[in-house]
Amino acid sequence: MKKIILWLILILILVASGLGIYAILNKDDKIEEPKEQTIEEKKEIEEEKESEYIDNNPIVLGLYKNYHNGKERELIKEYSAKWEYHKDISSFEAFYTNEELISSKNQIQLIDEYKNKYSNIDNYRIGYQVEFSIGDNKINKTILRPKDSEEFFDYLEIYLYDDYHRNGSWYSHTTEEEMNDETLLTSIKLTAGKKVNEITSDINLTAFTYDSDDFSEDGYYKGVSKYSITIKNNIA
């Protein structure tokens, strides 16, 4: 009986010793909770995604002024006009080219003429980006449909036109209700809003062609098919 008791005591001592050694060896080990991504890590992931993006859009784009005087349309780089409330600053037409001068012929025919130089581009649409300042407040807005310009309408009124699907006599700008998958916003008109005098910078206008993956996470165009002009206030 005494031998059995001694063996039990010995076994207990060995087990206790083993547990003690394990605890000593692992006293610094802690179960690490999954860490939240830092701002830097998130930025690195976003940059990695951006680096994977490749835009194969072949369309060359330009913004043109049609003076309706029988002369050719002119590629605009900079435009100057007096900004007066409720008066048009100007209209600009987008074409799939950036030649210095192009024909003054019917807009639909001209769009088709340049469009047919490409293949498989029917999925691309035309959008715009507008940038200007109101004091220290910088406006930088992507415009893909009429409602996108509502937030600064008191300063700058923007009207979009689908000249490609509006054949014949006079027609008005495209409304939000008229937008559909076929809409092609081929021209844009800028009109001075009632607070236009509070705009403290030039207006930068960019036209671009896009498909579904051409925008950054914050909604800005990141593709290669674009053309920008500067619009100045002729206050002299």
PDB file of C-alpha atoms in Angstrom:
ATOM      1  CA  MET A   1       0.000   0.000   0.000  1.00  0.00           C
ATOM      2  CA  LYS A   2       2.823   2.339   0.912  1.00  0.00           C
ATOM      3  CA  LYS A   3       4.427   1.658  -2.505  1.00  0.00           C
ATOM      4  CA  ILE A   4       1.221   2.582  -4.301  1.00  0.00           C
ATOM      5  CA  ILE A   5       0.963   5.844  -2.374  1.00  0.00           C
ATOM      6  CA  LEU A   6       4.611   6.637  -3.124  1.00  0.00           C
ATOM      7  CA  TRP A   7       4.055   5.983  -6.851  1.00  0.00           C
ATOM      8  CA  LEU A   8       1.012   8.278  -6.881  1.00  0.00           C
ATOM      9  CA  ILE A   9       2.944  11.037  -5.146  1.00  0.00           C
ATOM     10  CA  LEU A  10       5.805  10.635  -7.647  1.00  0.00           C
ATOM     11  CA  ILE A  11       3.405  10.823 -10.604  1.00  0.00           C
ATOM     12  CA  LEU A  12       1.775  13.983  -9.183  1.00  0.00           C
ATOM     13  CA  ILE A  13       5.209  15.573  -8.699  1.00  0.00           C
ATOM     14  CA  LEU A  14       6.190  14.799 -12.285  1.00  0.00           C
ATOM     15  CA  VAL A  15       2.915  16.166 -13.699  1.00  0.00           C
ATOM     16  CA  ALA A  16       3.189  19.341 -11.623  1.00  0.00           C
ATOM     17  CA  SER A  17       6.794  19.814 -12.684  1.00  0.00           C
ATOM     18  CA  GLY A  18       5.847  19.405 -16.364  1.00  0.00           C
ATOM     19  CA  LEU A  19       3.111  21.994 -16.089  1.00  0.00           C
ATOM     20  CA  GLY A  20       5.464  24.372 -14.328  1.00  0.00           C
ATOM     21  CA  ILE A  21       8.104  24.044 -17.043  1.00  0.00           C
ATOM     22  CA  TYR A  22       5.446  24.593 -19.782  1.00  0.00           C
ATOM     23  CA  ALA A  23       4.201  27.714 -18.023  1.00  0.00           C
ATOM     24  CA  ILE A  24       7.735  29.095 -17.755  1.00  0.00           C
ATOM     25  CA  LEU A  25       8.487  28.399 -21.410  1.00  0.00           C
ATOM     26  CA  ASN A  26       5.254  30.036 -22.579  1.00  0.00           C
ATOM     27  CA  LYS A  27       4.844  32.832 -20.065  1.00  0.00           C
ATOM     28  CA  ASP A  28       5.581  35.486 -22.704  1.00  0.00           C
ATOM     29  CA  ASP A  29       3.317  33.977 -25.356  1.00  0.00           C
ATOM     30  CA  LYS A  30       0.066  35.888 -25.840  1.00  0.00           C
ATOM     31  CA  ILE A  31      -2.798  35.324 -28.197  1.00  0.00           C
ATOM     32  CA  GLU A  32      -2.677  38.308 -30.503  1.00  0.00           C
ATOM     33  CA  GLU A  33      -5.948  39.882 -31.520  1.00  0.00           C
ATOM     34  CA  PRO A  34      -6.302  40.638 -35.245  1.00  0.00           C
ATOM     35  CA  LYS A  35      -5.108  44.201 -35.825  1.00  0.00           C
ATOM     36  CA  GLU A  36      -7.196  46.753 -37.670  1.00  0.00           C
ATOM     37  CA  GLN A  37      -5.591  48.086 -40.812  1.00  0.00           C
ATOM     38  CA  THR A  38      -3.796  51.365 -40.290  1.00  0.00           C
ATOM     39  CA  ILE A  39      -4.334  54.331 -42.618  1.00  0.00           C
ATOM     40  CA  GLU A  40      -0.927  53.627 -44.164  1.00  0.00           C
ATOM     41  CA  GLU A  41      -1.808  49.964 -44.778  1.00  0.00           C
ATOM     42  CA  LYS A  42      -5.145  50.899 -46.349  1.00  0.00           C
ATOM     43  CA  LYS A  43      -3.381  53.451 -48.540  1.00  0.00           C
ATOM     44  CA  GLU A  44      -0.876  50.808 -49.665  1.00  0.00           C
ATOM     45  CA  ILE A  45      -3.720  48.447 -50.595  1.00  0.00           C
ATOM     46  CA  GLU A  46      -5.502  51.203 -52.546  1.00  0.00           C
ATOM     47  CA  GLU A  47      -2.287  52.111 -54.348  1.00  0.00           C
ATOM     48  CA  GLU A  48      -1.740  48.450 -55.184  1.00  0.00           C
ATOM     49  CA  LYS A  49      -5.245  48.272 -56.677  1.00  0.00           C
ATOM     50  CA  GLU A  50      -4.587  51.474 -58.622  1.00  0.00           C
ATOM     51  CA  SER A  51      -1.334  50.049 -59.963  1.00  0.00           C
ATOM     52  CA  GLU A  52      -3.228  47.014 -61.266  1.00  0.00           C
ATOM     53  CA  TYR A  53      -5.657  49.230 -63.215  1.00  0.00           C
ATOM     54  CA  ILE A  54      -4.973  49.547 -66.932  1.00  0.00           C
ATOM     55  CA  ASP A  55      -7.172  51.681 -69.184  1.00  0.00           C
ATOM     56  CA  ASN A  56      -7.312  50.418 -72.748  1.00  0.00           C
ATOM     57  CA  ASN A  57      -9.731  53.114 -73.872  1.00  0.00           C
ATOM     58  CA  PRO A  58      -8.553  54.147 -77.376  1.00  0.00           C
ATOM     59  CA  ILE A  59     -10.716  57.265 -77.719  1.00  0.00           C
ATOM     60  CA  VAL A  60      -8.987  60.611 -78.302  1.00  0.00           C
ATOM     61  CA  LEU A  61     -11.231  63.421 -77.089  1.00  0.00           C
ATOM     62  CA  GLY A  62     -11.535  67.166 -77.627  1.00  0.00           C
ATOM     63  CA  LEU A  63     -13.842  70.044 -76.635  1.00  0.00           C
ATOM     64  CA  TYR A  64     -14.933  72.339 -79.459  1.00  0.00           C
ATOM     65  CA  LYS A  65     -16.637  75.674 -79.895  1.00  0.00           C
ATOM     66  CA  ASN A  66     -19.170  76.000 -82.697  1.00  0.00           C
ATOM     67  CA  TYR A  67     -19.601  79.686 -83.489  1.00  0.00           C
ATOM     68  CA  HIS A  68     -22.454  78.941 -85.928  1.00  0.00           C
ATOM     69  CA  ASN A  69     -20.971  81.260 -88.516  1.00  0.00           C
ATOM     70  CA  GLY A  70     -20.326  78.659 -91.195  1.00  0.00           C
ATOM     71  CA  LYS A  71     -16.696  78.292 -90.189  1.00  0.00           C
ATOM     72  CA  GLU A  72     -15.123  75.139 -88.848  1.00  0.00           C
ATOM     73  CA  ARG A  73     -15.447  74.150 -85.214  1.00  0.00           C
ATOM     74  CA  GLU A  74     -12.421  75.182 -83.157  1.00  0.00           C
ATOM     75  CA  LEU A  75     -10.623  73.078 -80.545  1.00  0.00           C
ATOM     76  CA  ILE A  76     -10.707  75.084 -77.304  1.00  0.00           C
ATOM     77  CA  LYS A  77      -7.855  75.208 -74.799  1.00  0.00           C
ATOM     78  CA  GLU A  78      -8.869  78.395 -72.996  1.00  0.00           C
ATOM     79  CA  TYR A  79     -12.055  80.422 -73.211  1.00  0.00           C
ATOM     80  CA  SER A  80     -12.912  83.853 -71.822  1.00  0.00           C
ATOM     81  CA  ALA A  81     -16.351  85.407 -71.308  1.00  0.00           C
ATOM     82  CA  LYS A  82     -18.073  87.814 -68.955  1.00  0.00           C
ATOM     83  CA  TRP A  83     -19.871  85.972 -66.175  1.00  0.00           C
ATOM     84  CA  GLU A  84     -23.236  87.659 -65.638  1.00  0.00           C
ATOM     85  CA  TYR A  85     -26.138  86.157 -63.737  1.00  0.00           C
ATOM     86  CA  HIS A  86     -28.506  84.049 -65.832  1.00  0.00           C
ATOM     87  CA  LYS A  87     -26.475  84.595 -68.983  1.00  0.00           C
ATOM     88  CA  ASP A  88     -24.745  81.746 -70.785  1.00  0.00           C
ATOM     89  CA  ILE A  89     -20.989  81.615 -70.390  1.00  0.00           C
ATOM     90  CA  SER A  90     -20.662  79.209 -73.313  1.00  0.00           C
ATOM     91  CA  SER A  91     -21.462  75.805 -74.775  1.00  0.00           C
ATOM     92  CA  PHE A  92     -18.842  73.227 -75.748  1.00  0.00           C
ATOM     93  CA  GLU A  93     -19.179  70.119 -77.902  1.00  0.00           C
ATOM     94  CA  ALA A  94     -17.260  66.879 -77.300  1.00  0.00           C
ATOM     95  CA  PHE A  95     -15.943  64.894 -80.271  1.00  0.00           C
ATOM     96  CA  TYR A  96     -13.785  61.789 -80.572  1.00  0.00           C
ATOM     97  CA  THR A  97     -10.789  63.712 -81.894  1.00  0.00           C
ATOM     98  CA  ASN A  98      -8.548  66.640 -80.957  1.00  0.00           C
ATOM     99  CA  GLU A  99      -7.757  68.084 -84.360  1.00  0.00           C
ATOM    100  CA  GLU A 100      -7.389  71.857 -84.258  1.00  0.00           C
ATOM    101  CA  LEU A 101     -10.289  72.453 -86.651  1.00  0.00           C
ATOM    102  CA  ILE A 102     -13.139  70.139 -87.617  1.00  0.00           C
ATOM    103  CA  SER A 103     -16.152  70.458 -89.895  1.00  0.00           C
ATOM    104  CA  SER A 104     -19.207  72.594 -89.133  1.00  0.00           C
ATOM    105  CA  LYS A 105     -21.490  69.908 -90.589  1.00  0.00           C
ATOM    106  CA  ASN A 106     -24.435  68.303 -88.817  1.00  0.00           C
ATOM    107  CA  GLN A 107     -23.411  67.179 -85.327  1.00  0.00           C
ATOM    108  CA  ILE A 108     -24.786  63.652 -85.623  1.00  0.00           C
ATOM    109  CA  GLN A 109     -22.969  63.054 -88.895  1.00  0.00           C
ATOM    110  CA  LEU A 110     -19.739  64.388 -87.443  1.00  0.00           C
ATOM    111  CA  ILE A 111     -20.011  62.270 -84.290  1.00  0.00           C
ATOM    112  CA  ASP A 112     -20.525  59.177 -86.463  1.00  0.00           C
ATOM    113  CA  GLU A 113     -17.602  60.140 -88.686  1.00  0.00           C
ATOM    114  CA  TYR A 114     -15.139  60.083 -85.788  1.00  0.00           C
ATOM    115  CA  LYS A 115     -16.882  57.311 -83.878  1.00  0.00           C
ATOM    116  CA  ASN A 116     -16.577  54.968 -86.862  1.00  0.00           C
ATOM    117  CA  LYS A 117     -12.792  55.306 -86.792  1.00  0.00           C
ATOM    118  CA  TYR A 118     -12.839  53.131 -83.681  1.00  0.00           C
ATOM    119  CA  SER A 119     -14.210  49.656 -83.047  1.00  0.00           C
ATOM    120  CA  ASN A 120     -16.067  48.276 -80.038  1.00  0.00           C
ATOM    121  CA  ILE A 121     -16.523  51.602 -78.230  1.00  0.00           C
ATOM    122  CA  ASP A 122     -20.316  51.560 -77.785  1.00  0.00           C
ATOM    123  CA  ASN A 123     -19.947  50.862 -74.058  1.00  0.00           C
ATOM    124  CA  TYR A 124     -18.177  54.164 -73.467  1.00  0.00           C
ATOM    125  CA  ARG A 125     -20.144  57.202 -72.294  1.00  0.00           C
ATOM    126  CA  ILE A 126     -19.185  60.873 -72.022  1.00  0.00           C
ATOM    127  CA  GLY A 127     -18.825  62.543 -68.632  1.00  0.00           C
ATOM    128  CA  TYR A 128     -17.468  65.823 -67.291  1.00  0.00           C
ATOM    129  CA  GLN A 129     -15.530  67.129 -64.332  1.00  0.00           C
ATOM    130  CA  VAL A 130     -15.865  70.710 -63.092  1.00  0.00           C
ATOM    131  CA  GLU A 131     -13.427  72.445 -60.743  1.00  0.00           C
ATOM    132  CA  PHE A 132     -13.555  75.950 -59.269  1.00  0.00           C
ATOM    133  CA  SER A 133     -13.269  77.764 -55.932  1.00  0.00           C
ATOM    134  CA  ILE A 134     -15.745  79.648 -53.786  1.00  0.00           C
ATOM    135  CA  GLY A 135     -13.443  81.501 -51.431  1.00  0.00           C
ATOM    136  CA  ASP A 136     -11.407  78.792 -49.665  1.00  0.00           C
ATOM    137  CA  ASN A 137     -13.927  76.110 -50.590  1.00  0.00           C
ATOM    138  CA  LYS A 138     -12.816  74.063 -53.596  1.00  0.00           C
ATOM    139  CA  ILE A 139     -15.475  72.448 -55.781  1.00  0.00           C
ATOM    140  CA  ASN A 140     -14.354  69.347 -57.669  1.00  0.00           C
ATOM    141  CA  LYS A 141     -17.303  67.434 -59.060  1.00  0.00           C
ATOM    142  CA  THR A 142     -17.730  64.508 -61.435  1.00  0.00           C
ATOM    143  CA  ILE A 143     -20.807  64.990 -63.616  1.00  0.00           C
ATOM    144  CA  LEU A 144     -22.316  61.935 -65.283  1.00  0.00           C
ATOM    145  CA  ARG A 145     -25.966  63.046 -65.224  1.00  0.00           C
ATOM    146  CA  PRO A 146     -27.972  66.264 -64.651  1.00  0.00           C
ATOM    147  CA  LYS A 147     -28.466  65.850 -60.890  1.00  0.00           C
ATOM    148  CA  ASP A 148     -24.704  65.732 -60.287  1.00  0.00           C
ATOM    149  CA  SER A 149     -24.428  69.523 -60.615  1.00  0.00           C
ATOM    150  CA  GLU A 150     -27.302  70.451 -58.300  1.00  0.00           C
ATOM    151  CA  GLU A 151     -25.132  71.178 -55.241  1.00  0.00           C
ATOM    152  CA  PHE A 152     -23.496  74.254 -56.823  1.00  0.00           C
ATOM    153  CA  PHE A 153     -26.329  75.347 -59.141  1.00  0.00           C
ATOM    154  CA  ASP A 154     -26.607  78.766 -57.427  1.00  0.00           C
ATOM    155  CA  TYR A 155     -23.022  79.494 -58.502  1.00  0.00           C
ATOM    156  CA  LEU A 156     -22.747  77.708 -61.833  1.00  0.00           C
ATOM    157  CA  GLU A 157     -25.654  76.273 -63.794  1.00  0.00           C
ATOM    158  CA  ILE A 158     -24.764  73.282 -65.943  1.00  0.00           C
ATOM    159  CA  TYR A 159     -26.915  71.908 -68.758  1.00  0.00           C
ATOM    160  CA  LEU A 160     -26.114  68.655 -70.554  1.00  0.00           C
ATOM    161  CA  TYR A 161     -27.228  67.722 -74.068  1.00  0.00           C
ATOM    162  CA  ASP A 162     -27.556  64.456 -75.962  1.00  0.00           C
ATOM    163  CA  ASP A 163     -27.126  65.883 -79.457  1.00  0.00           C
ATOM    164  CA  TYR A 164     -26.620  62.410 -80.900  1.00  0.00           C
ATOM    165  CA  HIS A 165     -30.144  61.185 -80.205  1.00  0.00           C
ATOM    166  CA  ARG A 166     -31.945  64.517 -80.750  1.00  0.00           C
ATOM    167  CA  ASN A 167     -32.338  64.946 -84.471  1.00  0.00           C
ATOM    168  CA  GLY A 168     -34.277  67.684 -86.212  1.00  0.00           C
ATOM    169  CA  SER A 169     -35.567  70.967 -84.806  1.00  0.00           C
ATOM    170  CA  TRP A 170     -34.793  72.796 -81.566  1.00  0.00           C
ATOM    171  CA  TYR A 171     -34.499  70.681 -78.418  1.00  0.00           C
ATOM    172  CA  SER A 172     -33.774  71.353 -74.774  1.00  0.00           C
ATOM    173  CA  HIS A 173     -31.161  69.994 -72.397  1.00  0.00           C
ATOM    174  CA  THR A 174     -31.318  66.431 -71.112  1.00  0.00           C
ATOM    175  CA  THR A 175     -33.269  66.055 -67.865  1.00  0.00           C
ATOM    176  CA  GLU A 176     -32.675  63.522 -65.109  1.00  0.00           C
ATOM    177  CA  GLU A 177     -35.863  61.682 -66.103  1.00  0.00           C
ATOM    178  CA  GLU A 178     -34.631  61.315 -69.694  1.00  0.00           C
ATOM    179  CA  MET A 179     -31.367  59.626 -68.758  1.00  0.00           C
ATOM    180  CA  ASN A 180     -30.979  55.998 -69.860  1.00  0.00           C
ATOM    181  CA  ASP A 181     -28.286  53.501 -70.867  1.00  0.00           C
ATOM    182  CA  GLU A 182     -28.123  54.943 -74.380  1.00  0.00           C
ATOM    183  CA  THR A 183     -27.742  58.606 -73.417  1.00  0.00           C
ATOM    184  CA  LEU A 184     -24.609  60.224 -74.828  1.00  0.00           C
ATOM    185  CA  LEU A 185     -23.902  63.638 -73.309  1.00  0.00           C
ATOM    186  CA  THR A 186     -22.161  65.165 -76.308  1.00  0.00           C
ATOM    187  CA  SER A 187     -22.253  68.806 -75.225  1.00  0.00           C
ATOM    188  CA  ILE A 188     -22.342  70.933 -72.107  1.00  0.00           C
ATOM    189  CA  LYS A 189     -23.506  74.501 -71.450  1.00  0.00           C
ATOM    190  CA  LEU A 190     -22.290  76.662 -68.563  1.00  0.00           C
ATOM    191  CA  THR A 191     -24.550  79.465 -67.339  1.00  0.00           C
ATOM    192  CA  ALA A 192     -23.774  81.972 -64.596  1.00  0.00           C
ATOM    193  CA  GLY A 193     -25.768  81.323 -61.417  1.00  0.00           C
ATOM    194  CA  LYS A 194     -27.142  83.986 -59.079  1.00  0.00           C
ATOM    195  CA  LYS A 195     -24.027  83.717 -56.865  1.00  0.00           C
ATOM    196  CA  VAL A 196     -21.541  83.600 -59.736  1.00  0.00           C
ATOM    197  CA  ASN A 197     -19.714  86.640 -58.331  1.00  0.00           C
ATOM    198  CA  GLU A 198     -18.645  84.510 -55.375  1.00  0.00           C
ATOM    199  CA  ILE A 199     -16.562  82.231 -57.599  1.00  0.00           C
ATOM    200  CA  THR A 200     -12.946  83.216 -56.923  1.00  0.00           C
ATOM    201  CA  SER A 201     -11.066  81.181 -59.533  1.00  0.00           C
ATOM    202  CA  ASP A 202     -11.106  80.121 -63.145  1.00  0.00           C
ATOM    203  CA  ILE A 203     -13.350  77.188 -64.049  1.00  0.00           C
ATOM    204  CA  ASN A 204     -11.581  74.037 -65.155  1.00  0.00           C
ATOM    205  CA  LEU A 205     -13.744  71.803 -67.335  1.00  0.00           C
ATOM    206  CA  THR A 206     -12.705  68.269 -68.301  1.00  0.00           C
ATOM    207  CA  ALA A 207     -14.580  66.002 -70.697  1.00  0.00           C
ATOM    208  CA  PHE A 208     -13.843  62.277 -70.605  1.00  0.00           C
ATOM    209  CA  THR A 209     -15.095  58.971 -71.982  1.00  0.00           C
ATOM    210  CA  TYR A 210     -15.582  56.152 -69.512  1.00  0.00           C
ATOM    211  CA  ASP A 211     -16.856  52.681 -68.786  1.00  0.00           C
ATOM    212  CA  SER A 212     -17.683  51.036 -65.461  1.00  0.00           C
ATOM    213  CA  ASP A 213     -14.172  50.643 -63.964  1.00  0.00           C
ATOM    214  CA  ASP A 214     -12.753  54.080 -64.768  1.00  0.00           C
ATOM    215  CA  PHE A 215     -13.349  55.742 -61.395  1.00  0.00           C
ATOM    216  CA  SER A 216     -11.359  55.875 -58.174  1.00  0.00           C
ATOM    217  CA  GLU A 217     -12.934  54.999 -54.818  1.00  0.00           C
ATOM    218  CA  ASP A 218     -13.729  58.673 -54.234  1.00  0.00           C
ATOM    219  CA  GLY A 219     -15.564  58.930 -57.558  1.00  0.00           C
ATOM    220  CA  TYR A 220     -13.030  60.711 -59.762  1.00  0.00           C
ATOM    221  CA  TYR A 221     -12.159  59.696 -63.303  1.00  0.00           C
ATOM    222  CA  LYS A 222      -8.779  57.938 -63.549  1.00  0.00           C
ATOM    223  CA  GLY A 223      -8.760  56.942 -67.215  1.00  0.00           C
ATOM    224  CA  VAL A 224      -6.722  58.211 -70.156  1.00  0.00           C
ATOM    225  CA  SER A 225      -9.444  59.469 -72.519  1.00  0.00           C
ATOM    226  CA  LYS A 226      -9.920  63.079 -71.407  1.00  0.00           C
ATOM    227  CA  TYR A 227      -9.514  66.695 -72.459  1.00  0.00           C
ATOM    228  CA  SER A 228      -9.456  69.823 -70.257  1.00  0.00           C
ATOM    229  CA  ILE A 229     -10.048  73.526 -70.855  1.00  0.00           C
ATOM    230  CA  THR A 230      -9.853  76.625 -68.678  1.00  0.00           C
ATOM    231  CA  ILE A 231     -12.724  79.135 -68.620  1.00  0.00           C
ATOM    232  CA  LYS A 232     -11.876  82.633 -67.429  1.00  0.00           C
ATOM    233  CA  ASN A 233     -14.083  85.488 -66.268  1.00  0.00           C
ATOM    234  CA  ASN A 234     -13.615  88.442 -68.600  1.00  0.00           C
ATOM    235  CA  ILE A 235     -14.295  91.166 -66.065  1.00  0.00           C
ATOM    236  CA  ALA A 236     -12.569  93.953 -68.037  1.00  0.00           C
TER     237      ALA A 236
END
